[in-house]
């Protein structure tokens, strides 16, 4: 049976249906998004102009902050403005565009987190060869590779979605465009597409998480030979990264590493990793990093002068 693709506009159900609750959410989430832009922007600018933050760790951190700004901006602005709208609409092309960039920047962030774990592994386990292994050229290649990996992942997601027919209904049970809610609206059997999506996202997340866990397992084993002070210093440099990994992978794994469902909890968990986590990352890295805090103070003092 041939289905005609006659859906050009989609309607979001939103996070909540109560208008008063939506207004409260607007008041809560707008400052969170602005804080995300300010915090990550401050880290990116500080690392870029600082004369002391030139190590690979800070280069990866500035790249992560830039990706966080882009990642959050694919969802948060539309979501926040829709909280004040009676009818939340988006074109089908706009929906596919949002899916592409959301998965693109999301995967770039995952790969960057893996690269940062590798950087900590080399710094702690092979300190004498650190600057040779993590040269400027290597760091640039690793960051470029993360962007390429995100691009390949998103192209696969979009290639399997574009040919699907959408003939109605056109209501997405979510507050932004994502693959699982959109696939439910297709007028054809999407078992294979769902399988590919789960394999593409799930397997990628599992492999990335395995590399992260393995890196820190090796680090912990190697620290057994260090003094108590050496262990404390090494662990302090890893603590922020581990915290960010947990904040990012926990909610993401809940959504993408299992079959889709219609639970309201899915939307609530999605809010955490699309809006809240990008704001927490700069807080986690700056509060636990003395060099970063000192560089930010110098940046503001020079600006005042």
mmCIF file of C-alpha atoms in Angstrom:
data_model
loop_
_atom_site.group_PDB
_atom_site.id
_atom_site.type_symbol
_atom_site.label_atom_id
_atom_site.label_comp_id
_atom_site.label_asym_id
_atom_site.label_seq_id
_atom_site.Cartn_x
_atom_site.Cartn_y
_atom_site.Cartn_z
ATOM 1 C CA UNK A 1 0.000 0.000 0.000
ATOM 2 C CA UNK A 2 1.366 3.425 -1.019
ATOM 3 C CA UNK A 3 0.964 6.226 1.522
ATOM 4 C CA UNK A 4 0.903 9.884 0.545
ATOM 5 C CA UNK A 5 3.159 12.134 2.608
ATOM 6 C CA UNK A 6 0.702 14.973 3.265
ATOM 7 C CA UNK A 7 1.962 16.164 6.664
ATOM 8 C CA UNK A 8 3.922 19.428 6.437
ATOM 9 C CA UNK A 9 3.427 20.702 10.001
ATOM 10 C CA UNK A 10 3.712 18.969 13.359
ATOM 11 C CA UNK A 11 2.233 19.880 16.741
ATOM 12 C CA UNK A 12 3.972 19.291 20.085
ATOM 13 C CA UNK A 13 1.949 18.241 23.114
ATOM 14 C CA UNK A 14 4.584 19.940 25.231
ATOM 15 C CA UNK A 15 5.999 19.079 28.638
ATOM 16 C CA UNK A 16 2.821 19.998 30.530
ATOM 17 C CA UNK A 17 -0.670 20.937 29.362
ATOM 18 C CA UNK A 18 -1.595 23.297 32.212
ATOM 19 C CA UNK A 19 -0.983 26.936 31.021
ATOM 20 C CA UNK A 20 -0.091 28.094 34.540
ATOM 21 C CA UNK A 21 2.481 25.327 34.961
ATOM 22 C CA UNK A 22 3.945 26.230 31.564
ATOM 23 C CA UNK A 23 4.392 29.850 32.667
ATOM 24 C CA UNK A 24 6.203 28.678 35.793
ATOM 25 C CA UNK A 25 8.431 26.474 33.611
ATOM 26 C CA UNK A 26 9.186 29.473 31.392
ATOM 27 C CA UNK A 27 10.326 31.486 34.420
ATOM 28 C CA UNK A 28 12.503 28.555 35.557
ATOM 29 C CA UNK A 29 14.044 27.421 32.273
ATOM 30 C CA UNK A 30 14.813 30.792 30.648
ATOM 31 C CA UNK A 31 17.427 31.694 33.317
ATOM 32 C CA UNK A 32 18.819 28.136 33.070
ATOM 33 C CA UNK A 33 19.383 28.517 29.314
ATOM 34 C CA UNK A 34 20.908 31.982 29.723
ATOM 35 C CA UNK A 35 23.192 30.584 32.439
ATOM 36 C CA UNK A 36 24.200 27.795 30.023
ATOM 37 C CA UNK A 37 25.218 30.341 27.390
ATOM 38 C CA UNK A 38 27.019 32.534 29.921
ATOM 39 C CA UNK A 39 28.837 29.723 31.765
ATOM 40 C CA UNK A 40 30.007 27.787 28.726
ATOM 41 C CA UNK A 41 30.783 30.995 26.826
ATOM 42 C CA UNK A 42 32.901 32.216 29.727
ATOM 43 C CA UNK A 43 34.913 28.972 29.790
ATOM 44 C CA UNK A 44 35.430 29.047 26.012
ATOM 45 C CA UNK A 45 36.578 32.689 25.991
ATOM 46 C CA UNK A 46 38.756 32.284 29.114
ATOM 47 C CA UNK A 47 40.622 29.266 27.724
ATOM 48 C CA UNK A 48 41.007 30.971 24.326
ATOM 49 C CA UNK A 49 42.647 34.133 25.702
ATOM 50 C CA UNK A 50 44.369 32.792 28.833
ATOM 51 C CA UNK A 51 48.158 32.536 28.841
ATOM 52 C CA UNK A 52 48.151 29.728 31.428
ATOM 53 C CA UNK A 53 45.410 27.373 30.193
ATOM 54 C CA UNK A 54 47.159 25.892 27.159
ATOM 55 C CA UNK A 55 47.286 22.217 28.173
ATOM 56 C CA UNK A 56 45.298 19.627 26.170
ATOM 57 C CA UNK A 57 42.859 19.250 29.083
ATOM 58 C CA UNK A 58 41.717 22.866 28.738
ATOM 59 C CA UNK A 59 41.678 22.676 24.955
ATOM 60 C CA UNK A 60 39.210 19.782 25.190
ATOM 61 C CA UNK A 61 37.243 21.652 27.869
ATOM 62 C CA UNK A 62 36.856 24.737 25.671
ATOM 63 C CA UNK A 63 35.733 22.511 22.778
ATOM 64 C CA UNK A 64 33.217 20.832 25.082
ATOM 65 C CA UNK A 65 31.856 24.221 26.179
ATOM 66 C CA UNK A 66 31.375 25.298 22.561
ATOM 67 C CA UNK A 67 29.529 22.064 21.777
ATOM 68 C CA UNK A 68 27.355 22.508 24.902
ATOM 69 C CA UNK A 69 26.223 25.920 23.636
ATOM 70 C CA UNK A 70 25.316 24.472 20.227
ATOM 71 C CA UNK A 71 23.724 21.335 21.710
ATOM 72 C CA UNK A 72 21.506 23.239 24.144
ATOM 73 C CA UNK A 73 20.549 25.781 21.477
ATOM 74 C CA UNK A 74 19.060 23.110 19.203
ATOM 75 C CA UNK A 75 16.257 22.465 21.720
ATOM 76 C CA UNK A 76 16.066 25.053 24.510
ATOM 77 C CA UNK A 77 15.077 28.257 22.599
ATOM 78 C CA UNK A 78 12.160 26.582 20.778
ATOM 79 C CA UNK A 79 11.101 24.719 23.927
ATOM 80 C CA UNK A 80 11.161 27.862 26.088
ATOM 81 C CA UNK A 81 9.231 30.045 23.611
ATOM 82 C CA UNK A 82 6.666 27.254 23.123
ATOM 83 C CA UNK A 83 5.891 27.401 26.860
ATOM 84 C CA UNK A 84 4.076 30.679 26.162
ATOM 85 C CA UNK A 85 2.353 29.462 22.981
ATOM 86 C CA UNK A 86 -1.158 28.005 22.895
ATOM 87 C CA UNK A 87 -0.330 25.789 19.902
ATOM 88 C CA UNK A 88 3.238 24.508 19.609
ATOM 89 C CA UNK A 89 4.016 23.851 15.950
ATOM 90 C CA UNK A 90 7.044 23.068 13.807
ATOM 91 C CA UNK A 91 7.374 22.248 10.113
ATOM 92 C CA UNK A 92 8.327 18.709 9.119
ATOM 93 C CA UNK A 93 11.556 20.018 7.575
ATOM 94 C CA UNK A 94 12.243 22.001 10.748
ATOM 95 C CA UNK A 95 11.634 18.858 12.795
ATOM 96 C CA UNK A 96 14.119 16.837 10.741
ATOM 97 C CA UNK A 97 16.644 19.677 11.013
ATOM 98 C CA UNK A 98 16.276 19.730 14.799
ATOM 99 C CA UNK A 99 16.769 15.959 14.969
ATOM 100 C CA UNK A 100 19.886 16.175 12.807
ATOM 101 C CA UNK A 101 21.640 18.864 14.860
ATOM 102 C CA UNK A 102 20.458 17.497 18.214
ATOM 103 C CA UNK A 103 22.042 14.107 17.494
ATOM 104 C CA UNK A 104 25.027 15.705 15.769
ATOM 105 C CA UNK A 105 26.078 17.843 18.743
ATOM 106 C CA UNK A 106 25.062 15.139 21.224
ATOM 107 C CA UNK A 107 27.422 12.585 19.686
ATOM 108 C CA UNK A 108 30.211 15.160 19.338
ATOM 109 C CA UNK A 109 29.893 15.720 23.085
ATOM 110 C CA UNK A 110 30.055 11.991 23.841
ATOM 111 C CA UNK A 111 33.205 11.562 21.744
ATOM 112 C CA UNK A 112 34.785 14.618 23.388
ATOM 113 C CA UNK A 113 34.109 13.103 26.819
ATOM 114 C CA UNK A 114 35.874 9.927 25.651
ATOM 115 C CA UNK A 115 38.810 12.009 24.384
ATOM 116 C CA UNK A 116 39.008 13.811 27.732
ATOM 117 C CA UNK A 117 39.130 10.452 29.531
ATOM 118 C CA UNK A 118 41.971 9.364 27.230
ATOM 119 C CA UNK A 119 43.769 12.641 27.984
ATOM 120 C CA UNK A 120 43.527 11.968 31.746
ATOM 121 C CA UNK A 121 44.751 8.391 31.192
ATOM 122 C CA UNK A 122 47.871 9.573 29.343
ATOM 123 C CA UNK A 123 48.516 12.378 31.866
ATOM 124 C CA UNK A 124 48.346 10.037 34.874
ATOM 125 C CA UNK A 125 49.661 6.738 33.500
ATOM 126 C CA UNK A 126 52.287 8.073 31.048
ATOM 127 C CA UNK A 127 53.283 11.491 32.392
ATOM 128 C CA UNK A 128 56.797 11.502 30.877
ATOM 129 C CA UNK A 129 55.405 11.063 27.355
ATOM 130 C CA UNK A 130 52.299 13.199 27.855
ATOM 131 C CA UNK A 131 53.287 16.224 25.737
ATOM 132 C CA UNK A 132 54.547 13.969 22.940
ATOM 133 C CA UNK A 133 51.439 11.772 22.813
ATOM 134 C CA UNK A 134 48.998 14.668 23.315
ATOM 135 C CA UNK A 135 50.652 17.140 20.976
ATOM 136 C CA UNK A 136 48.743 20.117 19.611
ATOM 137 C CA UNK A 137 48.336 18.377 16.244
ATOM 138 C CA UNK A 138 46.952 15.217 17.879
ATOM 139 C CA UNK A 139 44.494 17.238 19.966
ATOM 140 C CA UNK A 140 43.197 19.052 16.903
ATOM 141 C CA UNK A 141 42.817 15.744 15.059
ATOM 142 C CA UNK A 142 40.907 14.215 17.983
ATOM 143 C CA UNK A 143 38.485 17.155 18.142
ATOM 144 C CA UNK A 144 38.032 17.081 14.358
ATOM 145 C CA UNK A 145 37.363 13.340 14.622
ATOM 146 C CA UNK A 146 34.642 13.957 17.202
ATOM 147 C CA UNK A 147 32.864 16.356 14.833
ATOM 148 C CA UNK A 148 33.203 13.853 11.976
ATOM 149 C CA UNK A 149 31.793 11.076 14.165
ATOM 150 C CA UNK A 150 28.808 13.233 15.095
ATOM 151 C CA UNK A 151 28.195 14.043 11.436
ATOM 152 C CA UNK A 152 28.233 10.382 10.363
ATOM 153 C CA UNK A 153 25.896 9.401 13.207
ATOM 154 C CA UNK A 154 23.363 12.133 12.355
ATOM 155 C CA UNK A 155 23.436 11.393 8.635
ATOM 156 C CA UNK A 156 22.504 7.764 9.375
ATOM 157 C CA UNK A 157 19.615 8.867 11.597
ATOM 158 C CA UNK A 158 18.247 11.254 8.990
ATOM 159 C CA UNK A 159 18.714 8.917 6.006
ATOM 160 C CA UNK A 160 16.386 6.329 7.570
ATOM 161 C CA UNK A 161 13.828 8.981 8.584
ATOM 162 C CA UNK A 162 13.415 11.134 5.456
ATOM 163 C CA UNK A 163 11.886 8.382 3.222
ATOM 164 C CA UNK A 164 9.156 7.552 5.789
ATOM 165 C CA UNK A 165 5.595 8.602 4.838
ATOM 166 C CA UNK A 166 3.671 10.849 7.246
ATOM 167 C CA UNK A 167 -0.014 11.042 6.407
ATOM 168 C CA UNK A 168 -1.463 11.881 9.833
ATOM 169 C CA UNK A 169 -1.926 12.325 12.709
ATOM 170 C CA UNK A 170 0.600 15.126 13.158
ATOM 171 C CA UNK A 171 0.784 15.436 16.964
ATOM 172 C CA UNK A 172 4.151 14.596 18.587
ATOM 173 C CA UNK A 173 3.910 13.527 22.217
ATOM 174 C CA UNK A 174 7.014 15.484 23.223
ATOM 175 C CA UNK A 175 8.325 19.045 23.609
ATOM 176 C CA UNK A 176 10.926 18.752 20.831
ATOM 177 C CA UNK A 177 11.570 16.611 17.761
ATOM 178 C CA UNK A 178 13.302 13.331 18.449
ATOM 179 C CA UNK A 179 13.367 10.050 16.575
ATOM 180 C CA UNK A 180 11.216 7.816 18.784
ATOM 181 C CA UNK A 181 8.218 10.216 18.980
ATOM 182 C CA UNK A 182 8.460 11.016 15.249
ATOM 183 C CA UNK A 183 8.643 7.365 14.178
ATOM 184 C CA UNK A 184 5.332 6.736 15.964
ATOM 185 C CA UNK A 185 3.638 9.067 13.448
ATOM 186 C CA UNK A 186 4.868 7.236 10.340
ATOM 187 C CA UNK A 187 2.212 5.571 8.163
ATOM 188 C CA UNK A 188 4.290 2.447 7.654
ATOM 189 C CA UNK A 189 5.864 -0.249 9.755
ATOM 190 C CA UNK A 190 8.964 1.241 11.412
ATOM 191 C CA UNK A 191 10.343 -1.858 13.140
ATOM 192 C CA UNK A 192 13.534 -1.823 11.084
ATOM 193 C CA UNK A 193 13.994 1.927 11.508
ATOM 194 C CA UNK A 194 13.543 1.626 15.285
ATOM 195 C CA UNK A 195 16.051 -1.198 15.369
ATOM 196 C CA UNK A 196 18.612 0.842 13.427
ATOM 197 C CA UNK A 197 18.045 3.859 15.687
ATOM 198 C CA UNK A 198 18.483 1.776 18.828
ATOM 199 C CA UNK A 199 21.572 0.076 17.393
ATOM 200 C CA UNK A 200 23.077 3.326 16.131
ATOM 201 C CA UNK A 201 22.504 5.227 19.385
ATOM 202 C CA UNK A 202 22.571 2.356 21.875
ATOM 203 C CA UNK A 203 25.665 0.545 20.635
ATOM 204 C CA UNK A 204 27.535 3.816 20.221
ATOM 205 C CA UNK A 205 26.686 4.790 23.811
ATOM 206 C CA UNK A 206 27.639 1.347 25.149
ATOM 207 C CA UNK A 207 31.008 1.368 23.348
ATOM 208 C CA UNK A 208 31.734 4.930 24.507
ATOM 209 C CA UNK A 209 30.775 4.090 28.084
ATOM 210 C CA UNK A 210 32.945 0.946 27.973
ATOM 211 C CA UNK A 211 35.962 3.008 26.870
ATOM 212 C CA UNK A 212 35.303 5.560 29.608
ATOM 213 C CA UNK A 213 34.972 2.937 32.335
ATOM 214 C CA UNK A 214 38.050 1.066 31.080
ATOM 215 C CA UNK A 215 40.128 4.259 31.064
ATOM 216 C CA UNK A 216 39.286 5.074 34.644
ATOM 217 C CA UNK A 217 39.719 1.459 35.749
ATOM 218 C CA UNK A 218 43.284 1.529 34.396
ATOM 219 C CA UNK A 219 43.843 4.905 36.069
ATOM 220 C CA UNK A 220 42.628 3.622 39.444
ATOM 221 C CA UNK A 221 44.828 0.526 39.192
ATOM 222 C CA UNK A 222 47.894 2.619 38.357
ATOM 223 C CA UNK A 223 47.199 4.977 41.282
ATOM 224 C CA UNK A 224 47.630 2.135 43.759
ATOM 225 C CA UNK A 225 51.388 2.562 43.358
ATOM 226 C CA UNK A 226 51.285 6.304 44.059
ATOM 227 C CA UNK A 227 51.538 8.101 47.380
ATOM 228 C CA UNK A 228 48.390 9.335 49.131
ATOM 229 C CA UNK A 229 49.116 12.901 47.987
ATOM 230 C CA UNK A 230 49.722 11.733 44.414
ATOM 231 C CA UNK A 231 46.443 9.829 44.396
ATOM 232 C CA UNK A 232 44.574 12.849 45.744
ATOM 233 C CA UNK A 233 45.934 15.182 43.058
ATOM 234 C CA UNK A 234 45.273 12.687 40.250
ATOM 235 C CA UNK A 235 41.729 11.947 41.410
ATOM 236 C CA UNK A 236 40.934 15.651 41.792
ATOM 237 C CA UNK A 237 41.677 16.192 38.095
ATOM 238 C CA UNK A 238 39.377 13.297 37.168
ATOM 239 C CA UNK A 239 36.492 14.010 39.547
ATOM 240 C CA UNK A 240 34.932 16.802 37.455
ATOM 241 C CA UNK A 241 35.061 14.721 34.285
ATOM 242 C CA UNK A 242 33.537 11.682 35.985
ATOM 243 C CA UNK A 243 30.715 13.863 37.361
ATOM 244 C CA UNK A 244 29.925 15.259 33.905
ATOM 245 C CA UNK A 245 29.985 11.760 32.376
ATOM 246 C CA UNK A 246 27.450 10.529 34.945
ATOM 247 C CA UNK A 247 25.212 13.581 34.419
ATOM 248 C CA UNK A 248 25.252 13.081 30.647
ATOM 249 C CA UNK A 249 25.199 9.300 30.243
ATOM 250 C CA UNK A 250 22.677 8.532 32.991
ATOM 251 C CA UNK A 251 19.621 10.259 31.460
ATOM 252 C CA UNK A 252 20.774 9.553 27.888
ATOM 253 C CA UNK A 253 21.061 5.831 28.555
ATOM 254 C CA UNK A 254 17.564 5.825 30.081
ATOM 255 C CA UNK A 255 16.085 7.215 26.850
ATOM 256 C CA UNK A 256 18.118 5.648 24.029
ATOM 257 C CA UNK A 257 19.405 2.318 25.311
ATOM 258 C CA UNK A 258 15.957 0.758 25.706
ATOM 259 C CA UNK A 259 12.798 0.382 23.596
ATOM 260 C CA UNK A 260 10.688 3.531 23.258
ATOM 261 C CA UNK A 261 7.691 4.141 25.488
ATOM 262 C CA UNK A 262 4.986 6.725 26.039
ATOM 263 C CA UNK A 263 5.844 7.390 29.679
ATOM 264 C CA UNK A 264 5.735 10.993 30.876
ATOM 265 C CA UNK A 265 9.019 10.243 32.645
ATOM 266 C CA UNK A 266 10.738 10.191 29.244
ATOM 267 C CA UNK A 267 9.962 13.868 28.733
ATOM 268 C CA UNK A 268 11.024 14.798 32.252
ATOM 269 C CA UNK A 269 14.316 12.924 31.878
ATOM 270 C CA UNK A 270 14.847 14.586 28.491
ATOM 271 C CA UNK A 271 14.569 18.010 30.141
ATOM 272 C CA UNK A 272 17.482 17.068 32.364
ATOM 273 C CA UNK A 273 19.954 16.268 29.575
ATOM 274 C CA UNK A 274 18.754 18.888 27.074
ATOM 275 C CA UNK A 275 18.396 21.887 29.411
ATOM 276 C CA UNK A 276 19.811 21.220 32.887
ATOM 277 C CA UNK A 277 23.041 19.263 32.222
ATOM 278 C CA UNK A 278 24.547 21.823 29.779
ATOM 279 C CA UNK A 279 24.217 24.423 32.560
ATOM 280 C CA UNK A 280 25.777 22.168 35.223
ATOM 281 C CA UNK A 281 28.901 21.278 33.235
ATOM 282 C CA UNK A 282 30.651 24.686 33.507
ATOM 283 C CA UNK A 283 29.725 24.838 37.214
ATOM 284 C CA UNK A 284 31.246 21.403 37.838
ATOM 285 C CA UNK A 285 34.465 22.224 35.989
ATOM 286 C CA UNK A 286 35.001 25.710 37.451
ATOM 287 C CA UNK A 287 34.139 24.970 41.079
ATOM 288 C CA UNK A 288 36.605 22.058 41.280
ATOM 289 C CA UNK A 289 39.401 23.621 39.219
ATOM 290 C CA UNK A 290 41.652 26.209 40.877
ATOM 291 C CA UNK A 291 43.483 27.095 37.641
ATOM 292 C CA UNK A 292 40.195 27.768 35.861
ATOM 293 C CA UNK A 293 38.885 29.941 38.712
ATOM 294 C CA UNK A 294 42.112 31.950 38.799
ATOM 295 C CA UNK A 295 42.050 32.429 35.017
ATOM 296 C CA UNK A 296 38.451 33.654 35.164
ATOM 297 C CA UNK A 297 39.359 36.119 37.946
ATOM 298 C CA UNK A 298 42.268 37.425 35.860
ATOM 299 C CA UNK A 299 39.977 37.709 32.826
ATOM 300 C CA UNK A 300 37.450 39.845 34.726
ATOM 301 C CA UNK A 301 40.118 41.935 36.452
ATOM 302 C CA UNK A 302 41.718 42.742 33.086
ATOM 303 C CA UNK A 303 38.294 43.561 31.690
ATOM 304 C CA UNK A 304 37.593 45.952 34.569
ATOM 305 C CA UNK A 305 40.939 47.690 34.048
#
